[in-house]
Every structure is written in structure tokens, then in C-alpha cells.
Amino acid sequence: MSSVRENPVDKYLRTERMPSIWCPGCGIGTTVNCFARALDGSGFDLDKVAIVSGIGCTGRVAGYLNLDSFHTTHGRAIPFATGLKLANPELKVVVYSGDGDLSAIGGNHLFHAARRNADLLVVCVNNFTYGMTGGQVTPTTPYPAIASTTPYGAYEQTFNLPGIVAAAGATFVARWTTYHVKQLAKTMGEALSKKGFRFIEIIAPCPTLYLRRNRLGEGLEEMKFYREKSVIQNGADPKDVALDYREEIPVGKFVDVERPTLEESMEKRMTEALGAKYVPYKQPGKMSPRA
Ligand code: SF4
């Protein structure tokens, strides 16, 4: 009998690709562990779960998960995922990427997918910097944190991501840190089982660039900071959960509502417009007639 205990998340990972490229103390791996645990408790047919990433350190997540994985171009994970979902409505499609990829390069796609209520779960790992390319400032870098492109400190207004996606129309919005592993796995499981545009922001440490450049210590010290500064505010108005540098971190589930998804809205309009002539696009191989 083997004395080595199997890790319950191993079957969700491409273990042959380990060790990962992530630096020691990086928070991204913790988020993947939580996601694997959420999948483990979901009972989903994994052949019907697809994961799409953009570019960046978090963009490597798709390559490590043992799912149908797509590593797309910078900022384009959401339009790719939207097309994937429309082409195969049976899929659960998850977008997993970083703050730079999703809110800067891909910012336009983020807002419009929320507005359309595209049926996607978007997981955004927010470490306040572009890790892979050398620690440049991003739309979430807080004033006055130092980045390679703001050596005297960031000075622009930052994005409050939950506030933005909620205002655009997201139906599920939550934020946790990598300290909150149980809550994060539970929220991921809940979001996976829902429909519509769902957004989870995860505050995570980048010790190699962001923490080091700002003299904030190692990843473990950042976990202590998250524990001390996080305040659970379930149901808070997303416009009130903006982050300040090294101040309180509001976390929790802020939005959980229902409205028709992009596919449902399209089906409704086409049925109203075309009546019996309309062939639902969900029938494989059949195209709807043009009006
Ligand atoms: Fe993680 Fe930062 Fe290293 Fe990228 S550079 S793997 S975000 S610690």
C-alpha cells in the first residue's frame, strides 16, 4: 500500500506540467487550488467546462488546469470565451486572468460582456501590477504604490473593479483575498452553478515585483495584512468597495441578481421578430434564417 496520499486537486491539474512558472509566495497558485476544490464539489462533467485565459502570470492558469483550456491573446479572453459559449451553449465557460489583462488591455471587453450579461464566470486575480512583463502600473495600482513605470508612485485614479462590472450589468460580483481560501472556493462553486456574467475579484500578492518594489515584505506577511485589513461586507453597494493603498479591504459577495443572459435575450428577440421561421441556434448544425 502506498504511503503517499493523493492530493484531491491533482485530478484537476496537468501535474506533468508542474512545477508551475509562478514565483515562491505568489498568490495565483492559491487561487487555482481554490478553483480546483470548487470544481471538485460541483459534480460537473469536466468535459463540459472550458477555461480561457489571456496573457500574463495569471494567464498561465488555463495551461495548468486539466480542462479544455485556451490561452488567448492579450486582453482577448472575454470575446474568445463569449464566442465559445455562443457556439456551444452546453459549455460552462470560465475566463481566468489578471487585472492588467482584463481591465486594461481587455477593459472594453470586460464592460461589454457585463452589459450583455454574457454567460461567463470571470475570475480576476488582482495583484495591482503587470507581473510577467516587469511590474508596470495597471488600472488597479493604488495611489501612491510604486511600479516600474511610476518610480515616484502611481498617481492616476484607479478602477474599483466590482463597482465597474456591477454598474455595467454583472449579475454576480464578489471579492476575496488569497487569505480567504474557504470563502473563495465556496464563492467559486456558487458562481460556477449560476448563469449570466459573474465576476470574482481575488486580491493576491505578487512578492517578486509589487511587494518587493513597495517594500511590503514576503507573501506570508501579505497574508497577515489581508487577515488584519479585510472586512466582510456581504451585500455592500459595489460602488462603496473601492480599495485604498494599505487600508481596509472590503470582501464578500456584493451582487447576486438574475436577468436574461445574452443568449436568452437574443432568442427572445429573434422569436418575436421571426416567429415560426426562427430556428433556435442551440440546434447543432442549424443556422437561424436572416430576417
Ligand atoms: Fe506571481 Fe508576481 Fe511572480 Fe508573476 S511576477 S508569478 S504575479 S509573484
Coordinates of C-alpha atoms and ligand atoms in Angstrom, one line a residue:
M1 CA 0.0 0.0 0.0
S2 CA 1.4 3.4 -0.9
S3 CA 2.0 5.8 2.0
V4 CA 1.7 8.8 -0.3
R5 CA -1.7 10.5 0.0
E6 CA -3.2 11.7 -3.2
N7 CA -3.9 15.4 -3.3
P8 CA -7.6 15.8 -4.0
V9 CA -7.0 18.6 -6.5
D10 CA -4.4 16.7 -8.6
K11 CA -7.0 15.3 -11.0
Y12 CA -8.0 18.9 -12.0
L13 CA -4.4 19.8 -12.8
R14 CA -1.9 18.9 -15.5
T15 CA 0.6 17.7 -13.0
E16 CA 3.0 16.7 -15.7
R17 CA 3.5 20.5 -16.3
M18 CA 4.4 21.1 -12.6
P19 CA 6.2 22.9 -11.1
S20 CA 4.5 26.0 -12.3
I21 CA 6.3 29.1 -13.5
W22 CA 4.9 31.1 -10.6
C23 CA 7.4 32.6 -8.1
P24 CA 7.5 31.3 -4.5
G25 CA 4.9 33.1 -2.5
C26 CA 2.8 34.2 -5.5
G27 CA -0.9 34.1 -4.8
I28 CA -2.0 32.7 -8.2
G29 CA -1.4 29.1 -7.3
T30 CA -3.6 29.5 -4.2
T31 CA -6.5 30.7 -6.4
V32 CA -6.1 27.7 -8.6
N33 CA -6.2 25.4 -5.6
C34 CA -9.5 27.0 -4.6
F35 CA -10.9 26.7 -8.1
A36 CA -10.0 23.0 -8.3
R37 CA -11.7 22.5 -5.0
A38 CA -14.8 24.3 -6.3
L39 CA -14.8 22.0 -9.3
D40 CA -14.4 19.0 -7.1
G41 CA -17.5 19.9 -5.2
S42 CA -19.5 20.8 -8.2
G43 CA -20.3 17.4 -9.8
F44 CA -19.9 19.0 -13.3
D45 CA -19.0 16.9 -16.3
L46 CA -15.5 18.3 -16.8
D47 CA -15.7 17.6 -20.5
K48 CA -18.2 20.5 -20.5
V49 CA -16.1 23.0 -18.6
A50 CA -13.8 25.2 -20.6
I51 CA -11.3 27.7 -19.3
V52 CA -10.0 30.7 -21.2
S53 CA -7.0 32.9 -20.2
G54 CA -5.4 36.0 -21.6
I55 CA -1.7 36.9 -21.2
G56 CA 0.3 37.4 -18.1
C57 CA 1.2 35.4 -15.0
T58 CA -2.5 34.6 -14.3
G59 CA -2.9 33.9 -18.0
R60 CA -0.9 30.8 -17.4
V61 CA -3.7 29.3 -15.3
A62 CA -5.5 27.7 -18.3
G63 CA -2.4 25.7 -19.1
Y64 CA -2.3 24.1 -15.7
L65 CA -5.9 23.1 -15.4
N66 CA -6.9 19.7 -16.8
L67 CA -9.9 21.1 -18.7
D68 CA -10.4 22.2 -22.3
S69 CA -8.0 25.1 -22.0
F70 CA -7.5 28.1 -24.2
H71 CA -4.6 30.6 -23.8
T72 CA -5.6 33.5 -25.9
T73 CA -4.0 36.8 -26.9
H74 CA -3.6 39.8 -24.6
G75 CA -6.9 41.2 -23.4
R76 CA -9.0 39.0 -25.7
A77 CA -10.0 36.2 -23.4
I78 CA -13.6 37.5 -22.9
P79 CA -14.5 37.9 -26.6
F80 CA -13.0 34.4 -27.3
A81 CA -15.0 33.0 -24.4
T82 CA -18.2 34.7 -25.5
G83 CA -17.8 33.1 -28.9
L84 CA -17.1 29.7 -27.4
K85 CA -20.2 29.9 -25.3
L86 CA -22.4 31.0 -28.2
A87 CA -21.1 28.2 -30.4
N88 CA -21.6 25.6 -27.8
P89 CA -24.2 26.6 -25.2
E90 CA -23.8 23.4 -23.3
L91 CA -20.4 24.5 -22.0
K92 CA -19.6 26.2 -18.7
V93 CA -17.0 28.8 -19.8
V94 CA -14.7 30.4 -17.3
V95 CA -12.3 33.3 -18.0
Y96 CA -9.3 33.4 -15.7
S97 CA -6.9 36.3 -16.0
G98 CA -5.2 39.2 -14.3
D99 CA -6.1 42.8 -13.6
G100 CA -3.9 44.1 -16.4
D101 CA -5.2 41.7 -19.0
L102 CA -8.8 42.0 -18.0
S103 CA -9.2 45.7 -17.0
A104 CA -6.6 47.4 -19.2
I105 CA -5.8 45.7 -22.5
G106 CA -9.2 43.9 -22.3
G107 CA -11.1 46.6 -20.4
N108 CA -13.6 47.3 -23.2
H109 CA -14.5 43.6 -23.5
L110 CA -15.0 43.4 -19.7
F111 CA -17.5 46.1 -19.6
H112 CA -19.5 45.0 -22.7
A113 CA -19.6 41.4 -21.6
A114 CA -21.1 42.6 -18.3
R115 CA -23.6 44.8 -20.1
R116 CA -24.6 41.9 -22.4
N117 CA -24.8 39.5 -19.5
A118 CA -22.7 37.1 -21.4
D119 CA -22.9 33.7 -19.7
L120 CA -19.4 33.6 -18.3
L121 CA -17.6 33.3 -15.0
V122 CA -14.7 35.8 -14.9
V123 CA -12.1 35.2 -12.3
C124 CA -9.8 38.2 -12.0
V125 CA -6.6 37.8 -9.9
N126 CA -5.7 41.4 -8.9
N127 CA -2.1 41.8 -7.8
F128 CA -2.0 45.5 -8.7
T129 CA 0.7 45.1 -11.4
Y130 CA 1.7 43.5 -14.6
G131 CA 3.8 40.7 -13.2
M132 CA 5.1 38.9 -16.3
T133 CA 6.3 42.0 -18.1
G134 CA 8.2 43.6 -15.3
G135 CA 5.8 45.3 -12.8
Q136 CA 4.3 48.1 -14.8
V137 CA 1.4 50.2 -13.4
T138 CA -2.1 48.9 -14.1
P139 CA -5.6 50.5 -13.8
T140 CA -5.7 48.9 -10.3
T141 CA -2.3 50.1 -9.0
P142 CA -3.3 52.2 -6.0
Y143 CA -2.0 55.7 -5.2
P144 CA 0.9 56.0 -4.4
A145 CA 2.3 52.5 -4.9
I146 CA 5.5 52.2 -6.9
A147 CA 5.6 50.4 -10.2
S148 CA 8.4 50.1 -12.8
T149 CA 6.6 52.8 -14.9
T150 CA 5.8 55.0 -11.9
P151 CA 9.0 55.1 -9.9
Y152 CA 7.7 58.0 -7.8
G153 CA 4.4 56.3 -7.1
A154 CA 1.1 55.8 -9.1
Y155 CA -1.0 58.9 -9.4
E156 CA -4.0 58.1 -11.6
Q157 CA -7.5 57.3 -10.4
T158 CA -7.8 53.5 -10.0
F159 CA -10.6 51.1 -11.1
N160 CA -12.9 49.7 -8.5
L161 CA -13.5 46.5 -10.4
P162 CA -16.6 45.3 -8.5
G163 CA -18.1 48.8 -8.9
I164 CA -17.5 48.9 -12.6
V165 CA -18.7 45.5 -13.6
A166 CA -21.8 45.9 -11.3
A167 CA -22.6 49.2 -12.9
A168 CA -22.2 47.6 -16.3
G169 CA -24.7 44.9 -15.5
A170 CA -22.9 41.9 -13.9
T171 CA -25.3 39.6 -12.1
F172 CA -22.9 38.2 -9.6
V173 CA -20.0 40.1 -8.1
A174 CA -17.7 39.1 -5.2
R175 CA -14.2 39.8 -3.9
W176 CA -12.0 37.8 -1.6
T177 CA -8.2 37.7 -0.9
T178 CA -5.9 34.7 -1.1
Y179 CA -6.2 34.6 2.7
H180 CA -9.9 33.6 2.4
V181 CA -9.4 30.2 0.8
K182 CA -12.6 28.6 2.2
Q183 CA -14.8 31.5 1.3
L184 CA -13.2 31.8 -2.2
A185 CA -13.7 28.1 -3.0
K186 CA -17.3 28.3 -1.8
T187 CA -17.9 31.5 -3.9
M188 CA -16.3 30.0 -6.9
G189 CA -18.6 26.9 -6.6
E190 CA -21.6 29.1 -6.2
A191 CA -20.7 31.3 -9.2
L192 CA -20.0 28.2 -11.3
S193 CA -23.5 27.0 -10.8
K194 CA -25.2 30.3 -11.8
K195 CA -25.9 31.9 -15.1
G196 CA -25.0 35.2 -16.5
F197 CA -22.0 37.4 -16.2
R198 CA -20.3 36.5 -12.9
F199 CA -17.2 38.3 -11.6
I200 CA -14.9 37.3 -8.8
E201 CA -12.0 39.6 -7.9
I202 CA -9.2 38.0 -5.9
I203 CA -6.7 40.2 -4.2
A204 CA -3.4 38.3 -4.4
P205 CA 0.3 39.0 -3.6
C206 CA 3.0 39.4 -6.3
P207 CA 6.0 39.3 -3.9
T208 CA 8.6 39.4 -6.7
L209 CA 7.6 42.8 -8.1
Y210 CA 4.8 44.6 -6.4
L211 CA 5.6 43.7 -2.8
R212 CA 9.4 44.0 -3.2
R213 CA 9.2 47.3 -5.0
N214 CA 7.0 48.7 -2.4
R215 CA 9.0 47.2 0.5
L216 CA 6.0 45.3 1.8
G217 CA 7.8 42.0 2.7
E218 CA 7.1 38.5 1.6
G219 CA 3.9 36.7 0.6
L220 CA 3.3 35.4 4.1
E221 CA 3.5 38.9 5.6
E222 CA 0.9 40.0 3.0
M223 CA -1.4 37.2 4.1
K224 CA -1.2 38.7 7.6
F225 CA -2.0 42.1 6.1
Y226 CA -5.1 40.6 4.3
R227 CA -6.2 39.0 7.6
E228 CA -5.9 42.2 9.5
K229 CA -7.4 44.6 6.9
S230 CA -10.2 42.5 5.4
V231 CA -13.7 43.4 6.4
I232 CA -16.6 41.1 5.2
Q233 CA -19.3 43.2 3.8
N234 CA -21.8 40.9 2.1
G235 CA -24.4 42.9 0.2
A236 CA -22.4 46.1 0.2
D237 CA -23.0 48.5 -2.6
P238 CA -20.2 47.8 -5.1
K239 CA -19.6 51.5 -5.7
D240 CA -18.6 51.7 -2.0
V241 CA -15.9 48.9 -2.0
A242 CA -13.1 50.8 -3.7
L243 CA -9.6 49.9 -2.4
D244 CA -7.2 52.4 -0.8
Y245 CA -3.5 51.7 -0.5
R246 CA -2.8 49.6 2.6
E247 CA -6.2 50.4 4.0
E248 CA -9.3 48.3 4.7
I249 CA -10.2 45.6 2.1
P250 CA -13.9 45.1 1.8
V251 CA -14.6 41.5 0.8
G252 CA -17.7 39.3 0.4
K253 CA -20.5 38.8 -2.1
F254 CA -21.8 42.2 -3.2
V255 CA -24.2 41.3 -6.0
D256 CA -26.4 38.2 -6.8
V257 CA -29.3 39.0 -9.1
E258 CA -30.9 37.5 -12.2
R259 CA -31.6 38.9 -15.6
P260 CA -31.7 37.3 -19.1
T261 CA -28.4 36.2 -20.4
L262 CA -27.1 37.3 -23.8
E263 CA -28.3 34.1 -25.4
E264 CA -31.8 34.3 -23.8
S265 CA -32.2 38.0 -24.9
M266 CA -31.1 37.0 -28.4
E267 CA -33.5 34.1 -28.6
K268 CA -36.4 36.2 -27.3
R269 CA -35.8 39.0 -29.8
M270 CA -35.4 36.6 -32.7
T271 CA -38.5 34.6 -31.8
E272 CA -40.5 37.9 -31.5
A273 CA -39.1 39.1 -34.9
L274 CA -39.2 35.9 -36.9
G275 CA -41.9 33.8 -35.3
A276 CA -42.1 30.2 -36.6
K277 CA -39.3 30.9 -39.2
Y278 CA -36.8 31.2 -36.4
V279 CA -34.6 28.1 -35.8
P280 CA -33.1 28.3 -32.4
Y281 CA -29.3 28.5 -32.7
K282 CA -29.0 25.9 -30.0
Q283 CA -29.8 23.2 -32.5
P284 CA -26.3 21.9 -33.6
G285 CA -25.6 22.4 -37.2
K286 CA -28.6 24.7 -37.9
M287 CA -28.3 28.4 -38.6
S288 CA -31.1 30.8 -38.0
P289 CA -32.7 32.4 -41.1
R290 CA -31.9 36.0 -41.6
A291 CA -34.8 38.4 -41.4
Ligands
SF4_1 FE1 3.4 35.9 -9.3 FE2 4.5 38.3 -9.5 FE3 6.0 36.1 -9.9 FE4 4.1 36.8 -11.6 S1 5.9 38.0 -11.1 S2 4.5 34.8 -10.9 S3 2.5 37.7 -10.3 S4 5.0 36.7 -7.9

